[in-house]
Short mmCIF file of C-alpha atoms and ligand atoms in Angstrom, two decimals:
data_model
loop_
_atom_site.label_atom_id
_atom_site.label_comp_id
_atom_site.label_asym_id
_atom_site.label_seq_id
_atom_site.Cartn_x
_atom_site.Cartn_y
_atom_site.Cartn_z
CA UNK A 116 0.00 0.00 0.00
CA UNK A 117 1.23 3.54 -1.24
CA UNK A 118 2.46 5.35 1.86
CA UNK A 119 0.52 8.84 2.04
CA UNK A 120 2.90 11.96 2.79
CA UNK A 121 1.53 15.10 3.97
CA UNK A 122 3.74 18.49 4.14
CA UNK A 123 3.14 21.24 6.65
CA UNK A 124 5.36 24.61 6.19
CA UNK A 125 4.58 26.56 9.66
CA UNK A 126 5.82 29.74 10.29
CA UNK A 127 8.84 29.11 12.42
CA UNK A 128 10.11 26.48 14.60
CA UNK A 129 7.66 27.51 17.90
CA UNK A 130 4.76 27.06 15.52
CA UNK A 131 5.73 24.02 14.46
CA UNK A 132 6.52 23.00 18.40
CA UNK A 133 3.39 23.95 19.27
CA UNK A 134 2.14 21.55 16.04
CA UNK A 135 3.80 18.68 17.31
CA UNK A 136 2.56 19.09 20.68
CA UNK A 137 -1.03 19.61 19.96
CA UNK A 138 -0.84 16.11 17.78
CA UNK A 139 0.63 14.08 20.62
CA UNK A 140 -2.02 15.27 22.48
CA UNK A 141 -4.75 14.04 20.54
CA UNK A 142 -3.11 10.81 21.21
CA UNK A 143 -5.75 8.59 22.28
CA UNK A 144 -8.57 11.25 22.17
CA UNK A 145 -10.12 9.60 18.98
CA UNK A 146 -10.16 5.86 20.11
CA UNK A 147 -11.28 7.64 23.65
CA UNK A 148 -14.46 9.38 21.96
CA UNK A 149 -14.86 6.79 18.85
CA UNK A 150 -15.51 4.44 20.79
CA UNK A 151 -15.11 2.09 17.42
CA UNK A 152 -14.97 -1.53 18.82
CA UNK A 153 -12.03 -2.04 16.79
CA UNK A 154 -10.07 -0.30 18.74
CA UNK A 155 -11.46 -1.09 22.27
CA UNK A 156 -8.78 -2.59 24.52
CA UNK A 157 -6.06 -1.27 22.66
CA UNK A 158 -3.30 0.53 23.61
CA UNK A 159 -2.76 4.10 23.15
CA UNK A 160 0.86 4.25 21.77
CA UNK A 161 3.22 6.76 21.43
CA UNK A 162 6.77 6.75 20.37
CA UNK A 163 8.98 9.60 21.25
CA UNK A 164 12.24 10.64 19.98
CA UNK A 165 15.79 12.40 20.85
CA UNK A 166 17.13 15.37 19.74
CA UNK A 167 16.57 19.02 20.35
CA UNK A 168 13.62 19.34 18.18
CA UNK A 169 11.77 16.84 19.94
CA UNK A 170 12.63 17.79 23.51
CA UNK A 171 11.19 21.09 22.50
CA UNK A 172 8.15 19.53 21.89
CA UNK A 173 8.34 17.74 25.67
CA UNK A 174 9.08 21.34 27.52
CA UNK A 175 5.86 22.39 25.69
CA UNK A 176 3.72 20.12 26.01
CA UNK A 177 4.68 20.28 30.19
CA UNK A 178 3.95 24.09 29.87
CA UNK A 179 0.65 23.13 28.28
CA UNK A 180 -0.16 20.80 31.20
CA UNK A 181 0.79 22.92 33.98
CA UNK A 182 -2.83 22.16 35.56
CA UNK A 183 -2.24 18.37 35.77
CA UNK A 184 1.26 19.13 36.64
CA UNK A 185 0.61 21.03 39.50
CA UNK A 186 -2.11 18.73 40.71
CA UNK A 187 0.35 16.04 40.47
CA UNK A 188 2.88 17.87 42.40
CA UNK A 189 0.61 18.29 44.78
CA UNK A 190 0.16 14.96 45.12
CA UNK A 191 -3.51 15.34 44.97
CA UNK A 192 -5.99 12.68 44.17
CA UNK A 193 -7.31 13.54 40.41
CA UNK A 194 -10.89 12.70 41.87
CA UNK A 195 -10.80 15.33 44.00
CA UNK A 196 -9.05 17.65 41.49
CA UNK A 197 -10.99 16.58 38.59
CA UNK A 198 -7.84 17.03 36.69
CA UNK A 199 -7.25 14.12 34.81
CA UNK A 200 -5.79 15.32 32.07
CA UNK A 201 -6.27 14.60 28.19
CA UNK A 202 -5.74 11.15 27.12
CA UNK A 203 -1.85 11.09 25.97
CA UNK A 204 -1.19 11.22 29.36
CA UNK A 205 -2.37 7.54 29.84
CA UNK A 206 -0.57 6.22 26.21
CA UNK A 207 2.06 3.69 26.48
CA UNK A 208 5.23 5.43 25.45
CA UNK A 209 7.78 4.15 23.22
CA UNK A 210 11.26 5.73 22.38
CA UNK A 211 12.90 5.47 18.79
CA UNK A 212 16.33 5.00 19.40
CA UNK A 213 18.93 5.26 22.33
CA UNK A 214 22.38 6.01 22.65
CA UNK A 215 24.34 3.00 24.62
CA UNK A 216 24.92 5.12 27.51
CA UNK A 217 23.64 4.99 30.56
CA UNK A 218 19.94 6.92 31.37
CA UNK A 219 22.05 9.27 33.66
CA UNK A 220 24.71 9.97 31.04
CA UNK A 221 23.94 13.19 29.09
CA UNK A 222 23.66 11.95 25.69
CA UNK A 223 20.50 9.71 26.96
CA UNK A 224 17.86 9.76 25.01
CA UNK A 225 15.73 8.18 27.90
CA UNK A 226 17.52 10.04 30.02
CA UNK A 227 15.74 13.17 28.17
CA UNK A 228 12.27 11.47 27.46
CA UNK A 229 11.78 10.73 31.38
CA UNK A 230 13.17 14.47 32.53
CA UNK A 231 11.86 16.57 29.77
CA UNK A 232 8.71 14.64 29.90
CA UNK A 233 7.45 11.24 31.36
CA UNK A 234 8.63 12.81 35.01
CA UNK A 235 6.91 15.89 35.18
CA UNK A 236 3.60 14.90 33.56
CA UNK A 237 3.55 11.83 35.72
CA UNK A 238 3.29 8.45 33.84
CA UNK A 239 3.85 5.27 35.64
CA UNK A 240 6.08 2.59 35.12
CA UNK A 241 3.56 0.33 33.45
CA UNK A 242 2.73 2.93 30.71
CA UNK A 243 6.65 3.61 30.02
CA UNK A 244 8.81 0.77 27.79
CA UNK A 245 12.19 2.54 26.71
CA UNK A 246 15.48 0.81 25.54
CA UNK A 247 18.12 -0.21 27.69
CA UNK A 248 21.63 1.44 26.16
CA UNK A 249 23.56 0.74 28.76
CA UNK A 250 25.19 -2.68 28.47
CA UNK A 251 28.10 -5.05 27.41
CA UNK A 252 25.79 -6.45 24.70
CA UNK A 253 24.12 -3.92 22.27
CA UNK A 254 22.60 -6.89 19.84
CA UNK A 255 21.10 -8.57 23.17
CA UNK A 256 19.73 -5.09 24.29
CA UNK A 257 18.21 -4.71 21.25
CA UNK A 258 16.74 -8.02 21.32
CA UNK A 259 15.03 -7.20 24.73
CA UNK A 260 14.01 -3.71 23.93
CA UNK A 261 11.93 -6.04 21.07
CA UNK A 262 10.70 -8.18 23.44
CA UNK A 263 9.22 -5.16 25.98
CA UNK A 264 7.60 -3.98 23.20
CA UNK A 265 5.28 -7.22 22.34
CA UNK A 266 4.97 -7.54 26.19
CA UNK A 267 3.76 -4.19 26.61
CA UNK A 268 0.99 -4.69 23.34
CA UNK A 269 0.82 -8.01 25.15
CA UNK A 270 -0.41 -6.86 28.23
CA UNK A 271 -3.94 -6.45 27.24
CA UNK A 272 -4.06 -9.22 24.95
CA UNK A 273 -6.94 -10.64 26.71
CA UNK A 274 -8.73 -7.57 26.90
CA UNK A 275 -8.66 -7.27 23.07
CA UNK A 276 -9.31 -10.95 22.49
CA UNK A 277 -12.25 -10.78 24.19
CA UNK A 278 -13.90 -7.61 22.88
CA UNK A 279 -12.86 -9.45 19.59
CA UNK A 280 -15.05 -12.29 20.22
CA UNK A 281 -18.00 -9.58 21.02
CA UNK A 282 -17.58 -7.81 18.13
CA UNK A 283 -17.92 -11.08 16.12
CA UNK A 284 -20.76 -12.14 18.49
CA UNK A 285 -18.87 -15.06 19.44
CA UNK A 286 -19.97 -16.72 22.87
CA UNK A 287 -17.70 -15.60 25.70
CA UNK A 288 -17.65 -18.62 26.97
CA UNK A 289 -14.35 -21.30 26.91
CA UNK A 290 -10.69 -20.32 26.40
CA UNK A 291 -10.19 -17.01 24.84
CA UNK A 292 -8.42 -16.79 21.04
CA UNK A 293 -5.41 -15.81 20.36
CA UNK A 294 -6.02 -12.07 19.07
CA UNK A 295 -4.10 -11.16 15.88
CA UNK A 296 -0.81 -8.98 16.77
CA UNK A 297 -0.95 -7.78 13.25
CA UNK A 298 -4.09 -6.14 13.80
CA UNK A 299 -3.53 -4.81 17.01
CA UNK A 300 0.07 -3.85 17.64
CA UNK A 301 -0.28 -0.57 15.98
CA UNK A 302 1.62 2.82 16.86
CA UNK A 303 -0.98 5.51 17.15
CA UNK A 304 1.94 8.38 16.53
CA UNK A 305 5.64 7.79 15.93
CA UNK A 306 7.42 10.75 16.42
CA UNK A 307 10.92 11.26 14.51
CA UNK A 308 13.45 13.89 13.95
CA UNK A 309 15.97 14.35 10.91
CA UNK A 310 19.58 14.44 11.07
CA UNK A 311 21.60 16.72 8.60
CA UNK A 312 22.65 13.97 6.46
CA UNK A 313 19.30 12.36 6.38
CA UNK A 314 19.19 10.01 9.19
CA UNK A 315 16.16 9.49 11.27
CA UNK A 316 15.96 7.94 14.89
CA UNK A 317 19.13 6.33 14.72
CA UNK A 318 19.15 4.68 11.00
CA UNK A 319 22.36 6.25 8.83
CA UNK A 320 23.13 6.76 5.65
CA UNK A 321 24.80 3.25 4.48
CA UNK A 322 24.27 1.57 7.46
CA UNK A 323 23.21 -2.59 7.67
CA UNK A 324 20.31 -1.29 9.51
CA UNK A 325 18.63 0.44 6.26
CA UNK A 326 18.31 -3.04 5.33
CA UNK A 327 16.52 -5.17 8.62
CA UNK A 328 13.20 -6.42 7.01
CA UNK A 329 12.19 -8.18 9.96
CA UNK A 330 13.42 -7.22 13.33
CA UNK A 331 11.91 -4.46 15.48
CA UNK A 332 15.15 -2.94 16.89
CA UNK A 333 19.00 -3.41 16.04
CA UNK A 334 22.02 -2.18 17.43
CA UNK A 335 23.62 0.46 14.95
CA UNK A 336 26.83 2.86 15.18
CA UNK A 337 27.17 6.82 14.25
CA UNK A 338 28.99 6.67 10.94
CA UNK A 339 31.41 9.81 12.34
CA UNK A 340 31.47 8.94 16.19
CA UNK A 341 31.00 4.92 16.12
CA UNK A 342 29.18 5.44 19.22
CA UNK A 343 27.07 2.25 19.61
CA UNK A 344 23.13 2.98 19.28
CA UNK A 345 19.38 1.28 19.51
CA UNK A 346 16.84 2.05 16.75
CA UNK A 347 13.67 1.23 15.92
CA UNK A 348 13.73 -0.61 12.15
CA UNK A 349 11.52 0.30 9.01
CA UNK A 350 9.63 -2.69 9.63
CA UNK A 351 8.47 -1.34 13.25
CA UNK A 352 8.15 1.96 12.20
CA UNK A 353 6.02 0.94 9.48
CA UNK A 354 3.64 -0.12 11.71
CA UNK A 355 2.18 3.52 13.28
CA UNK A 356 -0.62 5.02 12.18
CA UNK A 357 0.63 8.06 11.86
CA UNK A 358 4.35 8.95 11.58
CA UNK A 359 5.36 12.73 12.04
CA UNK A 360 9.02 14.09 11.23
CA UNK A 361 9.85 17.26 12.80
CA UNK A 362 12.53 19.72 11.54
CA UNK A 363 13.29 23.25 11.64
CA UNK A 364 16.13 25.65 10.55
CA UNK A 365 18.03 25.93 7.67
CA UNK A 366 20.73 23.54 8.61
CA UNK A 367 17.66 21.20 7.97
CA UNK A 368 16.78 22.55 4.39
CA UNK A 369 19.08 20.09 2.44
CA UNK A 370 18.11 16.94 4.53
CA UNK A 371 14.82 18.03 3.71
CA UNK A 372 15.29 18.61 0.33
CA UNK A 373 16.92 15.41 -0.19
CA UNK A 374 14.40 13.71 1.70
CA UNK A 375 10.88 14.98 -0.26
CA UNK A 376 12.71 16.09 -3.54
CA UNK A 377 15.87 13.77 -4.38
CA UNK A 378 17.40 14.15 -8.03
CA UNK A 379 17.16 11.50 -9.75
CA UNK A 380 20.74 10.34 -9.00
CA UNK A 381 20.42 10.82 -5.26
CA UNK A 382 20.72 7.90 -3.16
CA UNK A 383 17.14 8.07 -0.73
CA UNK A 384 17.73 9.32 2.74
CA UNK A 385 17.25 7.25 5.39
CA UNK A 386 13.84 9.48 6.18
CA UNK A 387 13.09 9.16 2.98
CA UNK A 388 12.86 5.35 2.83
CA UNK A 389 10.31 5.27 5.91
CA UNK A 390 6.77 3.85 5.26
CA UNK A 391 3.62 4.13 6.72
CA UNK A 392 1.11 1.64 4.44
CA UNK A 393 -1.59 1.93 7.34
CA UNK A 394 -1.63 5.84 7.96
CA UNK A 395 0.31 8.78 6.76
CA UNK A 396 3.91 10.67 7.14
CA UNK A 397 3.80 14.02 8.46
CA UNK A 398 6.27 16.84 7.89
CA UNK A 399 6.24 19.31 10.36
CA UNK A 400 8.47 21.96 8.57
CA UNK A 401 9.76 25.42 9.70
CA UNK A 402 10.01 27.93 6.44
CA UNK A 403 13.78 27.76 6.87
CA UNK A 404 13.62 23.75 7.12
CA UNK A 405 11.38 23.87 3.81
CA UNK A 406 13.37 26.46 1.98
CA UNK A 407 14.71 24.11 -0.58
CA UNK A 408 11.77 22.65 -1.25
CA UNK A 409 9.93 23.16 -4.70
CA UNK A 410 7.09 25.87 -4.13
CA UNK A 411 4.40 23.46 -4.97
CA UNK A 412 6.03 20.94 -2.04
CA UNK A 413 6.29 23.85 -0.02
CA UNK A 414 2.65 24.88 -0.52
CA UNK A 415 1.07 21.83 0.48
CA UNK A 416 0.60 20.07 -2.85
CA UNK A 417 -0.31 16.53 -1.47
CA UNK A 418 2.92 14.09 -2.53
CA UNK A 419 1.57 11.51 -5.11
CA UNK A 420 2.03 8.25 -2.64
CA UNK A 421 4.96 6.04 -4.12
CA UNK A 422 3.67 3.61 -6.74
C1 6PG B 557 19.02 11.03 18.18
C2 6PG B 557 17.71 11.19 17.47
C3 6PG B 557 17.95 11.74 16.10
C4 6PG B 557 17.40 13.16 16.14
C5 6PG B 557 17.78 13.93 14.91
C6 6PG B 557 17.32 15.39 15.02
O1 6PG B 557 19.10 10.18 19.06
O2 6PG B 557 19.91 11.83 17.90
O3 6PG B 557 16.92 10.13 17.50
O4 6PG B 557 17.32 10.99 15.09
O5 6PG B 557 15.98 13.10 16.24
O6 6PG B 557 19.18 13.89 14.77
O7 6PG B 557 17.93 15.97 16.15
P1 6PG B 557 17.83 17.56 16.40
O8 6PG B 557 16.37 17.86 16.49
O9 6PG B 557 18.58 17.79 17.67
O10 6PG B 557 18.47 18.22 15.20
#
């Protein structure tokens, strides 16, 4: 299925913050109100991602939260504050990649995630499933980051099963089915950034990892640095329902350009090769970021999906 690829030019990088922000939050508010039985006892799912860009998006969305922030700090009771807060807050998060450093060491991406945002908005342990960098192994960790995140779509498998078996009218009774993961281990909003040269989470340009077609996560090295990473493959990012790159300034403008408007003798960016058959790829773009783009690209001309 054609992946669909939708281009936003906002007017500077807070607008396009403020974007970002206000689509996480609707994380969960349409299978919340929908109330579709397809997606009843399914996760909410959200994958986050390092870099500047994204943290950005964290402090905001913290700022824009300050009720349920407060009311957590205060340790009080949502019933008696009535401040629950809008459904994100209760997703299961995800992260993208991770540098092989420990959470404490600067360079953590979960490290970031939980201070910038999982901390101060308050999500529990059983909602949070990030990578373990730290470690003598970086091909086991990635193995085990894989396996937390089919526990974690695991964890209401029975839950899903059975609303499965009442959607199809089947009798509740006896032992419950075996629910389809391919159905339900979906990504309701993977968000990525882009490097310079094109990389996104932490898949390079010419690394082994461009070409994983069946594993989840692999261990992968910066091209410049070798440091040692964790990334989330095209076949796991393939599975979100909505995918959204952010980028802003114009040390962004080539990756950009390279990524939504290669020449024909351009080797694809790693962005560029990222699918998303069941939903669509957004582009958060500051002018700057999309000032290489074609005017057409840059005003919103919907991309003709891949054939
Ligand atoms: C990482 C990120 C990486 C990042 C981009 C953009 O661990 O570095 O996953 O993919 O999102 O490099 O980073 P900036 O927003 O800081 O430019």
């Amino acid at each position: 299925m054609a992946t669909k690829r939708v281009i936003e030019v906002l007017p500077g990088a807070n607008a396009v913050t403020r974007r970002a922000a206000a689509l996480i939050e609707a994380v969960g508010e349409d299978s919340a109100s929908r109330g579709d039985p397809s997606t009843l006892g399914t996760l909410d799912t959200l994958v986050l991602a390092g870099g500047n860009t994204p943290r950005r998006v964290y402090e905001h969305l913290v700022k824009s939260n300050a009720e349920f922030v407060q009311a957590r700090l205060r340790d009080l009771d949502a019933e008696d504050t009535q401040v629950y807060g809008p459904p994100f807050l209760y997703a299961h998060v995800f992260l993208g990649d991770e540098r092989c450093v420990a959470p404490e060491h600067e360079r953590s991406n979960v490290g970031m995630t939980r201070a910038c945002l999982l901390e101060p908005l308050g999500y529990a342990e059983e909602q949070i499933h990030l990578p373990v960098g730290a470690g003598e192994d970086p091909q086991k960790a990635a193995r085990e980051y894989e396996r937390e995140i089919h526990r974690a779509f695991a964890s209401n498998w029975e839950v899903r099963a059975r609303v499965e078996q009442i959607v199809r009218g089947d009798a509740l009774d006896g032992p419950v089915p075996p629910p389809d993961p391919e159905r339900w281990e979906r990504f309701d909003l993977i968000m990525l950034g882009l490097g310079e040269d094109g990389h996104t989470a932490s898949l390079f340009p010419g690394s082994p990892a461009l070409e994983e077609t069946g594993r989840w996560v692999v261990a992968t090295e910066h091209p410049e640095t070798g440091e040692t990473r964790l990334s989330l493959t095209y076949p796991c990012l393939a599975r979100a329902r909505r995918i959204l790159f952010v980028a802003t300034g114009a040390g962004k403008a080539e990756a950009v350009r390279r990524t939504l408007e290669p020449t024909p003798d351009e080797t694809p960016t790693p962005a560029a090769r990222v699918t998303c058959p069941n939903g669509e790829i957004l582009f958060l773009l500051d002018d700057a970021a999309a000032s290489g783009l074609s005017d057409d690209l840059r005003n919103g001309t919907p991309q003709e999906p891949e054939a």
